[in-house]
Amino acid sequence: MRFATTAYYSLLTSFCLVSPVVSKSTLPDLLAQVTTAFADAKVVPDVLSNFTPSAAVNIHFTDPDTGLQLDPAPGQYLTMDQTSGDPTYTLIAVNGTSDPRAFGPLVLVMTDPDAPTPQNRTDGEIIHFLGGNFTLGEGDKDTTLTNGTVAFHRYWMPRPQNGSDPHRYILLVYPQPEDFDAQVEAYFADVPVIFYLENRSKFSLRNFVSQLKLGEPIAGNFFKVGPNGNVLTTTVSSAAAVTGPSANPTVTPLTAAAQGHRGVAAMEAGSVMKILGLSMAMSLFATVGLA
């Protein structure tokens, strides 16, 4: 995995954040590595029946402690703290003629199939992000994906329960069908609003894709997160150097200092408590385990 990760970045940094279109000889190599990572981590068949991407999607976090930009290669480990803030996304495609759908509008969905643990996935999948109307930025060199409407499910930070092995957080990109907003509202209409957490848990991506006729994903990526203190952390690149050479991924033990940040979790808890009331929310958190 270390060799594959380094090779991924040698390809990625040669064109990422430079142009939304790349040579046809470069992108297939990158897509082959993503496809292999999906198979090795059993994303196929656990979440998808098959995966044949035509574009590459990248996930970008900002480390709250260092201010460095983190660009995980497929399957890399990050910490709960490193993934606490809203990510941004970039998309790389082959010259438009390969798959013009890559230029949008697009649906992005991120799920965790490993709740409450990878060995006992009874609460999975958990929706960690669901939004539509994403398009590439203006200009030939802007690979940023921007959504023109509010996400149906805003980004929810990973928080696997204590004692769990690391979870997979899988991002997939689909062409957006017509009338998507109305369709997604109808799909979740039977879930009472008061059950805030249940509206995200026990989600079936396969059923969702089938019901909304999304077809096959055109791009995908994933990273892994375990409970703070139980996993390794990967430092990738700094925000100041995103257009230049990126540092090779390095793996270092998670320090105790990295375990103190729970800002986003606290905000999420506050949102739930406003809906359910303090005592009911605390009971619900204990039951679900904050996957």
PDB file of C-alpha atoms in Angstrom:
ATOM      1  CA  MET A   1       0.000   0.000   0.000  1.00  0.00           C
ATOM      2  CA  ARG A   2       2.920   2.375   0.734  1.00  0.00           C
ATOM      3  CA  PHE A   3       4.330   1.925  -2.785  1.00  0.00           C
ATOM      4  CA  ALA A   4       0.896   2.339  -4.353  1.00  0.00           C
ATOM      5  CA  THR A   5       0.265   5.483  -2.311  1.00  0.00           C
ATOM      6  CA  THR A   6       3.561   7.049  -3.366  1.00  0.00           C
ATOM      7  CA  ALA A   7       2.889   6.170  -7.003  1.00  0.00           C
ATOM      8  CA  TYR A   8      -0.596   7.680  -6.736  1.00  0.00           C
ATOM      9  CA  TYR A   9       0.860  10.986  -5.591  1.00  0.00           C
ATOM     10  CA  SER A  10       3.540  11.005  -8.263  1.00  0.00           C
ATOM     11  CA  LEU A  11       0.697  10.926 -10.776  1.00  0.00           C
ATOM     12  CA  LEU A  12      -1.691  13.132  -8.834  1.00  0.00           C
ATOM     13  CA  THR A  13       0.692  16.005  -8.185  1.00  0.00           C
ATOM     14  CA  SER A  14       1.655  16.134 -11.858  1.00  0.00           C
ATOM     15  CA  PHE A  15      -1.755  17.520 -12.754  1.00  0.00           C
ATOM     16  CA  CYS A  16      -4.022  17.933  -9.723  1.00  0.00           C
ATOM     17  CA  LEU A  17      -5.157  21.539  -9.218  1.00  0.00           C
ATOM     18  CA  VAL A  18      -3.597  22.427 -12.555  1.00  0.00           C
ATOM     19  CA  SER A  19      -6.201  21.449 -15.133  1.00  0.00           C
ATOM     20  CA  PRO A  20      -9.510  19.591 -15.109  1.00  0.00           C
ATOM     21  CA  VAL A  21      -8.361  17.721 -18.216  1.00  0.00           C
ATOM     22  CA  VAL A  22      -5.294  15.486 -18.431  1.00  0.00           C
ATOM     23  CA  SER A  23      -3.602  13.347 -21.024  1.00  0.00           C
ATOM     24  CA  LYS A  24      -5.259  10.062 -21.867  1.00  0.00           C
ATOM     25  CA  SER A  25      -2.010   8.258 -21.002  1.00  0.00           C
ATOM     26  CA  THR A  26      -1.961   9.605 -17.424  1.00  0.00           C
ATOM     27  CA  LEU A  27      -5.512   9.319 -16.128  1.00  0.00           C
ATOM     28  CA  PRO A  28      -5.929   5.584 -16.880  1.00  0.00           C
ATOM     29  CA  ASP A  29      -2.964   4.829 -14.606  1.00  0.00           C
ATOM     30  CA  LEU A  30      -4.514   6.860 -11.808  1.00  0.00           C
ATOM     31  CA  LEU A  31      -7.931   5.267 -12.284  1.00  0.00           C
ATOM     32  CA  ALA A  32      -6.372   1.803 -12.264  1.00  0.00           C
ATOM     33  CA  GLN A  33      -4.841   2.514  -8.857  1.00  0.00           C
ATOM     34  CA  VAL A  34      -8.136   3.801  -7.448  1.00  0.00           C
ATOM     35  CA  THR A  35      -9.953   0.754  -8.808  1.00  0.00           C
ATOM     36  CA  THR A  36      -7.379  -1.568  -7.250  1.00  0.00           C
ATOM     37  CA  ALA A  37      -7.663   0.211  -3.897  1.00  0.00           C
ATOM     38  CA  PHE A  38     -11.456  -0.209  -3.964  1.00  0.00           C
ATOM     39  CA  ALA A  39     -11.055  -3.932  -4.576  1.00  0.00           C
ATOM     40  CA  ASP A  40      -8.322  -4.389  -1.954  1.00  0.00           C
ATOM     41  CA  ALA A  41     -10.451  -2.650   0.708  1.00  0.00           C
ATOM     42  CA  LYS A  42     -13.553  -4.595  -0.392  1.00  0.00           C
ATOM     43  CA  VAL A  43     -15.453  -1.423  -1.266  1.00  0.00           C
ATOM     44  CA  VAL A  44     -16.330  -3.704  -4.145  1.00  0.00           C
ATOM     45  CA  PRO A  45     -18.431  -5.735  -3.322  1.00  0.00           C
ATOM     46  CA  ASP A  46     -19.395  -4.379   0.144  1.00  0.00           C
ATOM     47  CA  VAL A  47     -20.770  -1.078  -1.202  1.00  0.00           C
ATOM     48  CA  LEU A  48     -20.601  -1.332  -5.006  1.00  0.00           C
ATOM     49  CA  SER A  49     -21.156  -4.286  -7.308  1.00  0.00           C
ATOM     50  CA  ASN A  50     -18.519  -2.940  -9.685  1.00  0.00           C
ATOM     51  CA  PHE A  51     -16.449   0.207 -10.145  1.00  0.00           C
ATOM     52  CA  THR A  52     -15.182   1.470 -13.504  1.00  0.00           C
ATOM     53  CA  PRO A  53     -14.491   5.212 -13.063  1.00  0.00           C
ATOM     54  CA  SER A  54     -13.948   7.598 -15.947  1.00  0.00           C
ATOM     55  CA  ALA A  55     -12.749  10.535 -13.802  1.00  0.00           C
ATOM     56  CA  ALA A  56     -10.737  11.015 -10.601  1.00  0.00           C
ATOM     57  CA  VAL A  57     -12.176  12.769  -7.544  1.00  0.00           C
ATOM     58  CA  ASN A  58      -9.900  14.051  -4.787  1.00  0.00           C
ATOM     59  CA  ILE A  59     -10.788  14.945  -1.198  1.00  0.00           C
ATOM     60  CA  HIS A  60      -9.034  17.830   0.566  1.00  0.00           C
ATOM     61  CA  PHE A  61      -9.014  18.480   4.331  1.00  0.00           C
ATOM     62  CA  THR A  62      -7.200  21.098   6.405  1.00  0.00           C
ATOM     63  CA  ASP A  63      -5.415  19.814   9.516  1.00  0.00           C
ATOM     64  CA  PRO A  64      -6.787  21.936  12.412  1.00  0.00           C
ATOM     65  CA  ASP A  65      -3.491  21.691  14.333  1.00  0.00           C
ATOM     66  CA  THR A  66      -0.969  22.429  11.597  1.00  0.00           C
ATOM     67  CA  GLY A  67      -2.969  24.253   8.931  1.00  0.00           C
ATOM     68  CA  LEU A  68      -1.590  21.831   6.350  1.00  0.00           C
ATOM     69  CA  GLN A  69      -3.750  20.632   3.488  1.00  0.00           C
ATOM     70  CA  LEU A  70      -4.326  16.887   3.606  1.00  0.00           C
ATOM     71  CA  ASP A  71      -4.994  15.133   0.298  1.00  0.00           C
ATOM     72  CA  PRO A  72      -5.500  11.454   1.138  1.00  0.00           C
ATOM     73  CA  ALA A  73      -4.729   8.896  -1.521  1.00  0.00           C
ATOM     74  CA  PRO A  74      -7.272   6.060  -1.761  1.00  0.00           C
ATOM     75  CA  GLY A  75      -7.369   4.106   1.494  1.00  0.00           C
ATOM     76  CA  GLN A  76      -5.062   6.347   3.517  1.00  0.00           C
ATOM     77  CA  TYR A  77      -5.565   6.769   7.260  1.00  0.00           C
ATOM     78  CA  LEU A  78      -6.562  10.116   8.738  1.00  0.00           C
ATOM     79  CA  THR A  79      -7.599  11.013  12.278  1.00  0.00           C
ATOM     80  CA  MET A  80     -10.951  12.204  13.564  1.00  0.00           C
ATOM     81  CA  ASP A  81      -9.437  15.623  14.171  1.00  0.00           C
ATOM     82  CA  GLN A  82      -7.959  15.880  10.690  1.00  0.00           C
ATOM     83  CA  THR A  83     -11.363  15.115   9.163  1.00  0.00           C
ATOM     84  CA  SER A  84     -13.401  17.335  11.496  1.00  0.00           C
ATOM     85  CA  GLY A  85     -13.738  20.247   9.066  1.00  0.00           C
ATOM     86  CA  ASP A  86     -15.730  20.351   5.857  1.00  0.00           C
ATOM     87  CA  PRO A  87     -13.683  18.931   2.971  1.00  0.00           C
ATOM     88  CA  THR A  88     -13.442  20.314  -0.530  1.00  0.00           C
ATOM     89  CA  TYR A  89     -13.405  18.230  -3.684  1.00  0.00           C
ATOM     90  CA  THR A  90     -11.667  18.385  -7.042  1.00  0.00           C
ATOM     91  CA  LEU A  91     -12.413  16.377 -10.165  1.00  0.00           C
ATOM     92  CA  ILE A  92     -10.083  15.446 -13.003  1.00  0.00           C
ATOM     93  CA  ALA A  93     -11.388  14.129 -16.321  1.00  0.00           C
ATOM     94  CA  VAL A  94     -10.081  13.323 -19.785  1.00  0.00           C
ATOM     95  CA  ASN A  95     -10.717  16.159 -22.190  1.00  0.00           C
ATOM     96  CA  GLY A  96     -14.495  16.198 -22.018  1.00  0.00           C
ATOM     97  CA  THR A  97     -14.800  13.780 -24.927  1.00  0.00           C
ATOM     98  CA  SER A  98     -14.219  10.780 -22.660  1.00  0.00           C
ATOM     99  CA  ASP A  99     -17.162  11.467 -20.359  1.00  0.00           C
ATOM    100  CA  PRO A 100     -18.809  14.880 -20.741  1.00  0.00           C
ATOM    101  CA  ARG A 101     -20.979  14.073 -17.714  1.00  0.00           C
ATOM    102  CA  ALA A 102     -17.936  14.869 -15.548  1.00  0.00           C
ATOM    103  CA  PHE A 103     -18.627  18.572 -16.050  1.00  0.00           C
ATOM    104  CA  GLY A 104     -21.916  18.352 -14.161  1.00  0.00           C
ATOM    105  CA  PRO A 105     -24.318  18.643 -12.677  1.00  0.00           C
ATOM    106  CA  LEU A 106     -23.171  15.900 -10.322  1.00  0.00           C
ATOM    107  CA  VAL A 107     -24.288  14.167  -7.131  1.00  0.00           C
ATOM    108  CA  LEU A 108     -21.733  13.526  -4.373  1.00  0.00           C
ATOM    109  CA  VAL A 109     -22.420  10.998  -1.635  1.00  0.00           C
ATOM    110  CA  MET A 110     -20.109   9.870   1.169  1.00  0.00           C
ATOM    111  CA  THR A 111     -20.983   6.901   3.363  1.00  0.00           C
ATOM    112  CA  ASP A 112     -19.508   4.780   6.143  1.00  0.00           C
ATOM    113  CA  PRO A 113     -20.478   1.119   5.699  1.00  0.00           C
ATOM    114  CA  ASP A 114     -18.616   0.014   8.844  1.00  0.00           C
ATOM    115  CA  ALA A 115     -20.899   1.208  11.652  1.00  0.00           C
ATOM    116  CA  PRO A 116     -20.721   0.431  14.483  1.00  0.00           C
ATOM    117  CA  THR A 117     -17.629  -1.681  13.623  1.00  0.00           C
ATOM    118  CA  PRO A 118     -16.264  -3.256  10.435  1.00  0.00           C
ATOM    119  CA  GLN A 119     -16.998  -6.666  11.944  1.00  0.00           C
ATOM    120  CA  ASN A 120     -20.591  -5.748  12.833  1.00  0.00           C
ATOM    121  CA  ARG A 121     -22.040  -3.414  10.211  1.00  0.00           C
ATOM    122  CA  THR A 122     -25.626  -3.405  11.481  1.00  0.00           C
ATOM    123  CA  ASP A 123     -25.958   0.405  11.513  1.00  0.00           C
ATOM    124  CA  GLY A 124     -24.300   0.963   8.135  1.00  0.00           C
ATOM    125  CA  GLU A 125     -24.316   2.648   5.895  1.00  0.00           C
ATOM    126  CA  ILE A 126     -24.087   6.023   7.628  1.00  0.00           C
ATOM    127  CA  ILE A 127     -24.506   9.033   5.343  1.00  0.00           C
ATOM    128  CA  HIS A 128     -21.659  11.496   5.913  1.00  0.00           C
ATOM    129  CA  PHE A 129     -22.473  13.747   2.982  1.00  0.00           C
ATOM    130  CA  LEU A 130     -25.149  13.942   0.305  1.00  0.00           C
ATOM    131  CA  GLY A 131     -25.450  16.855  -2.085  1.00  0.00           C
ATOM    132  CA  GLY A 132     -26.358  17.624  -5.661  1.00  0.00           C
ATOM    133  CA  ASN A 133     -25.906  20.302  -8.303  1.00  0.00           C
ATOM    134  CA  PHE A 134     -22.099  20.105  -8.231  1.00  0.00           C
ATOM    135  CA  THR A 135     -20.252  21.545 -11.205  1.00  0.00           C
ATOM    136  CA  LEU A 136     -16.629  22.229 -12.078  1.00  0.00           C
ATOM    137  CA  GLY A 137     -15.347  25.733 -11.442  1.00  0.00           C
ATOM    138  CA  GLU A 138     -15.086  28.397 -14.093  1.00  0.00           C
ATOM    139  CA  GLY A 139     -12.071  28.325 -16.381  1.00  0.00           C
ATOM    140  CA  ASP A 140      -9.864  25.630 -17.828  1.00  0.00           C
ATOM    141  CA  LYS A 141      -7.654  25.338 -14.741  1.00  0.00           C
ATOM    142  CA  ASP A 142     -10.304  25.139 -12.026  1.00  0.00           C
ATOM    143  CA  THR A 143     -10.924  21.557 -10.917  1.00  0.00           C
ATOM    144  CA  THR A 144     -12.923  22.522  -7.827  1.00  0.00           C
ATOM    145  CA  LEU A 145     -16.392  21.025  -7.492  1.00  0.00           C
ATOM    146  CA  THR A 146     -18.919  23.567  -6.243  1.00  0.00           C
ATOM    147  CA  ASN A 147     -22.548  22.889  -5.393  1.00  0.00           C
ATOM    148  CA  GLY A 148     -25.102  25.496  -6.321  1.00  0.00           C
ATOM    149  CA  THR A 149     -27.605  24.412  -3.671  1.00  0.00           C
ATOM    150  CA  VAL A 150     -27.515  23.485   0.011  1.00  0.00           C
ATOM    151  CA  ALA A 151     -26.533  19.857   0.603  1.00  0.00           C
ATOM    152  CA  PHE A 152     -29.348  17.536   1.611  1.00  0.00           C
ATOM    153  CA  HIS A 153     -27.070  16.059   4.286  1.00  0.00           C
ATOM    154  CA  ARG A 154     -24.218  18.399   5.206  1.00  0.00           C
ATOM    155  CA  TYR A 155     -20.818  16.914   5.975  1.00  0.00           C
ATOM    156  CA  TRP A 156     -20.748  14.906   9.186  1.00  0.00           C
ATOM    157  CA  MET A 157     -17.299  14.216  10.642  1.00  0.00           C
ATOM    158  CA  PRO A 158     -16.159  10.606  11.173  1.00  0.00           C
ATOM    159  CA  ARG A 159     -16.374   9.426  14.785  1.00  0.00           C
ATOM    160  CA  PRO A 160     -16.050   5.653  15.065  1.00  0.00           C
ATOM    161  CA  GLN A 161     -16.720   4.342  18.549  1.00  0.00           C
ATOM    162  CA  ASN A 162     -13.936   3.490  20.974  1.00  0.00           C
ATOM    163  CA  GLY A 163     -12.474   0.054  20.372  1.00  0.00           C
ATOM    164  CA  SER A 164     -13.521  -0.087  16.723  1.00  0.00           C
ATOM    165  CA  ASP A 165     -11.146  -0.839  13.907  1.00  0.00           C
ATOM    166  CA  PRO A 166     -10.828   1.999  11.364  1.00  0.00           C
ATOM    167  CA  HIS A 167     -13.879   2.666   9.206  1.00  0.00           C
ATOM    168  CA  ARG A 168     -13.949   3.268   5.457  1.00  0.00           C
ATOM    169  CA  TYR A 169     -15.385   6.616   4.329  1.00  0.00           C
ATOM    170  CA  ILE A 170     -16.316   6.283   0.682  1.00  0.00           C
ATOM    171  CA  LEU A 171     -16.980   9.220  -1.642  1.00  0.00           C
ATOM    172  CA  LEU A 172     -18.740   8.556  -4.945  1.00  0.00           C
ATOM    173  CA  VAL A 173     -19.658  10.902  -7.783  1.00  0.00           C
ATOM    174  CA  TYR A 174     -22.717  10.289  -9.969  1.00  0.00           C
ATOM    175  CA  PRO A 175     -24.243  12.103 -12.934  1.00  0.00           C
ATOM    176  CA  GLN A 176     -27.269  13.981 -11.652  1.00  0.00           C
ATOM    177  CA  PRO A 177     -30.672  13.004 -13.041  1.00  0.00           C
ATOM    178  CA  GLU A 178     -33.382  15.517 -13.781  1.00  0.00           C
ATOM    179  CA  ASP A 179     -35.560  16.562 -10.855  1.00  0.00           C
ATOM    180  CA  PHE A 180     -32.975  15.230  -8.392  1.00  0.00           C
ATOM    181  CA  ASP A 181     -33.951  17.554  -5.543  1.00  0.00           C
ATOM    182  CA  ALA A 182     -37.576  16.422  -5.593  1.00  0.00           C
ATOM    183  CA  GLN A 183     -36.570  12.781  -5.909  1.00  0.00           C
ATOM    184  CA  VAL A 184     -34.219  12.839  -2.943  1.00  0.00           C
ATOM    185  CA  GLU A 185     -36.818  14.607  -0.799  1.00  0.00           C
ATOM    186  CA  ALA A 186     -39.340  11.917  -1.686  1.00  0.00           C
ATOM    187  CA  TYR A 187     -36.833   9.147  -0.968  1.00  0.00           C
ATOM    188  CA  PHE A 188     -36.342  10.310   2.630  1.00  0.00           C
ATOM    189  CA  ALA A 189     -39.948  11.426   3.159  1.00  0.00           C
ATOM    190  CA  ASP A 190     -40.840   8.397   5.280  1.00  0.00           C
ATOM    191  CA  VAL A 191     -38.114   9.117   7.857  1.00  0.00           C
ATOM    192  CA  PRO A 192     -39.486  11.343  10.669  1.00  0.00           C
ATOM    193  CA  VAL A 193     -37.491  14.558  11.042  1.00  0.00           C
ATOM    194  CA  ILE A 194     -37.189  14.083  14.807  1.00  0.00           C
ATOM    195  CA  PHE A 195     -35.039  10.986  14.301  1.00  0.00           C
ATOM    196  CA  TYR A 196     -32.070  13.065  13.266  1.00  0.00           C
ATOM    197  CA  LEU A 197     -29.499  10.281  13.460  1.00  0.00           C
ATOM    198  CA  GLU A 198     -31.765   7.629  11.976  1.00  0.00           C
ATOM    199  CA  ASN A 199     -32.111   9.813   8.891  1.00  0.00           C
ATOM    200  CA  ARG A 200     -28.455   9.013   8.187  1.00  0.00           C
ATOM    201  CA  SER A 201     -28.064   5.449   9.465  1.00  0.00           C
ATOM    202  CA  LYS A 202     -29.006   2.096   7.919  1.00  0.00           C
ATOM    203  CA  PHE A 203     -28.732   3.720   4.509  1.00  0.00           C
ATOM    204  CA  SER A 204     -28.458   1.536   1.402  1.00  0.00           C
ATOM    205  CA  LEU A 205     -26.467   3.182  -1.358  1.00  0.00           C
ATOM    206  CA  ARG A 206     -27.482   0.427  -3.773  1.00  0.00           C
ATOM    207  CA  ASN A 207     -31.166   1.052  -3.105  1.00  0.00           C
ATOM    208  CA  PHE A 208     -30.745   4.827  -3.298  1.00  0.00           C
ATOM    209  CA  VAL A 209     -28.921   4.605  -6.633  1.00  0.00           C
ATOM    210  CA  SER A 210     -31.534   2.221  -7.997  1.00  0.00           C
ATOM    211  CA  GLN A 211     -34.520   4.289  -6.866  1.00  0.00           C
ATOM    212  CA  LEU A 212     -33.128   7.553  -8.227  1.00  0.00           C
ATOM    213  CA  LYS A 213     -31.696   5.899 -11.357  1.00  0.00           C
ATOM    214  CA  LEU A 214     -28.239   7.394 -10.826  1.00  0.00           C
ATOM    215  CA  GLY A 215     -26.470   4.716 -12.822  1.00  0.00           C
ATOM    216  CA  GLU A 216     -22.796   3.907 -12.268  1.00  0.00           C
ATOM    217  CA  PRO A 217     -20.445   6.317 -10.453  1.00  0.00           C
ATOM    218  CA  ILE A 218     -18.047   8.180 -12.703  1.00  0.00           C
ATOM    219  CA  ALA A 219     -15.509   8.721  -9.897  1.00  0.00           C
ATOM    220  CA  GLY A 220     -14.741   7.604  -6.364  1.00  0.00           C
ATOM    221  CA  ASN A 221     -12.257   7.794  -3.525  1.00  0.00           C
ATOM    222  CA  PHE A 222     -12.061   6.774   0.129  1.00  0.00           C
ATOM    223  CA  PHE A 223     -10.075   7.240   3.311  1.00  0.00           C
ATOM    224  CA  LYS A 224      -9.992   5.465   6.672  1.00  0.00           C
ATOM    225  CA  VAL A 225     -10.510   6.844  10.171  1.00  0.00           C
ATOM    226  CA  GLY A 226     -10.317   5.071  13.531  1.00  0.00           C
ATOM    227  CA  PRO A 227     -10.932   6.279  17.088  1.00  0.00           C
ATOM    228  CA  ASN A 228      -8.326   8.858  18.091  1.00  0.00           C
ATOM    229  CA  GLY A 229      -5.322   7.141  19.626  1.00  0.00           C
ATOM    230  CA  ASN A 230      -5.915   3.854  17.800  1.00  0.00           C
ATOM    231  CA  VAL A 231      -4.744   4.679  14.289  1.00  0.00           C
ATOM    232  CA  LEU A 232      -1.891   6.183  12.338  1.00  0.00           C
ATOM    233  CA  THR A 233      -1.975   9.647  10.830  1.00  0.00           C
ATOM    234  CA  THR A 234      -0.774  10.561   7.349  1.00  0.00           C
ATOM    235  CA  THR A 235       0.593  14.015   6.564  1.00  0.00           C
ATOM    236  CA  VAL A 236       0.435  14.791   2.869  1.00  0.00           C
ATOM    237  CA  SER A 237       1.012  18.365   1.742  1.00  0.00           C
ATOM    238  CA  SER A 238       0.776  21.975   2.813  1.00  0.00           C
ATOM    239  CA  ALA A 239      -1.806  24.413   1.521  1.00  0.00           C
ATOM    240  CA  ALA A 240       0.990  26.766   0.497  1.00  0.00           C
ATOM    241  CA  ALA A 241       2.484  24.198  -1.847  1.00  0.00           C
ATOM    242  CA  VAL A 242      -0.515  22.732  -3.629  1.00  0.00           C
ATOM    243  CA  THR A 243       0.656  23.925  -7.027  1.00  0.00           C
ATOM    244  CA  GLY A 244       4.207  22.687  -6.518  1.00  0.00           C
ATOM    245  CA  PRO A 245       5.787  19.349  -5.615  1.00  0.00           C
ATOM    246  CA  SER A 246       3.930  17.618  -2.815  1.00  0.00           C
ATOM    247  CA  ALA A 247       5.686  15.842   0.016  1.00  0.00           C
ATOM    248  CA  ASN A 248       5.608  12.079  -0.109  1.00  0.00           C
ATOM    249  CA  PRO A 249       3.134  10.623   2.393  1.00  0.00           C
ATOM    250  CA  THR A 250       4.697   9.888   5.779  1.00  0.00           C
ATOM    251  CA  VAL A 251       3.154   7.763   8.505  1.00  0.00           C
ATOM    252  CA  THR A 252       3.679   8.782  12.132  1.00  0.00           C
ATOM    253  CA  PRO A 253       2.050   7.629  15.408  1.00  0.00           C
ATOM    254  CA  LEU A 254      -0.866   9.741  16.566  1.00  0.00           C
ATOM    255  CA  THR A 255       0.172  11.896  19.517  1.00  0.00           C
ATOM    256  CA  ALA A 256      -1.851  12.468  22.651  1.00  0.00           C
ATOM    257  CA  ALA A 257      -2.126  16.155  21.739  1.00  0.00           C
ATOM    258  CA  ALA A 258      -4.190  15.232  18.702  1.00  0.00           C
ATOM    259  CA  GLN A 259      -6.896  13.708  20.867  1.00  0.00           C
ATOM    260  CA  GLY A 260      -8.319  16.883  22.389  1.00  0.00           C
ATOM    261  CA  HIS A 261     -10.346  18.375  19.535  1.00  0.00           C
ATOM    262  CA  ARG A 262     -14.066  17.720  19.468  1.00  0.00           C
ATOM    263  CA  GLY A 263     -15.384  21.041  18.147  1.00  0.00           C
ATOM    264  CA  VAL A 264     -17.459  19.710  15.263  1.00  0.00           C
ATOM    265  CA  ALA A 265     -18.800  16.844  17.351  1.00  0.00           C
ATOM    266  CA  ALA A 266     -19.916  19.358  19.964  1.00  0.00           C
ATOM    267  CA  MET A 267     -21.672  21.471  17.349  1.00  0.00           C
ATOM    268  CA  GLU A 268     -23.401  18.386  15.962  1.00  0.00           C
ATOM    269  CA  ALA A 269     -24.485  17.418  19.464  1.00  0.00           C
ATOM    270  CA  GLY A 270     -25.893  20.893  19.946  1.00  0.00           C
ATOM    271  CA  SER A 271     -27.975  20.573  16.785  1.00  0.00           C
ATOM    272  CA  VAL A 272     -29.441  17.281  17.951  1.00  0.00           C
ATOM    273  CA  MET A 273     -30.166  18.571  21.436  1.00  0.00           C
ATOM    274  CA  LYS A 274     -32.156  21.467  20.027  1.00  0.00           C
ATOM    275  CA  ILE A 275     -34.374  18.945  18.280  1.00  0.00           C
ATOM    276  CA  LEU A 276     -34.643  16.173  20.826  1.00  0.00           C
ATOM    277  CA  GLY A 277     -33.938  17.843  24.147  1.00  0.00           C
ATOM    278  CA  LEU A 278     -30.883  17.216  26.287  1.00  0.00           C
ATOM    279  CA  SER A 279     -31.833  13.944  27.961  1.00  0.00           C
ATOM    280  CA  MET A 280     -33.234  12.290  24.849  1.00  0.00           C
ATOM    281  CA  ALA A 281     -30.206  13.288  22.753  1.00  0.00           C
ATOM    282  CA  MET A 282     -27.759  11.891  25.288  1.00  0.00           C
ATOM    283  CA  SER A 283     -29.654   8.616  25.357  1.00  0.00           C
ATOM    284  CA  LEU A 284     -29.684   8.436  21.569  1.00  0.00           C
ATOM    285  CA  PHE A 285     -25.935   9.129  21.360  1.00  0.00           C
ATOM    286  CA  ALA A 286     -25.238   6.305  23.798  1.00  0.00           C
ATOM    287  CA  THR A 287     -27.344   3.918  21.741  1.00  0.00           C
ATOM    288  CA  VAL A 288     -25.907   4.788  18.330  1.00  0.00           C
ATOM    289  CA  GLY A 289     -22.287   5.061  19.439  1.00  0.00           C
ATOM    290  CA  LEU A 290     -21.523   8.081  17.222  1.00  0.00           C
ATOM    291  CA  ALA A 291     -20.411   6.054  14.219  1.00  0.00           C
TER     292      ALA A 291
END
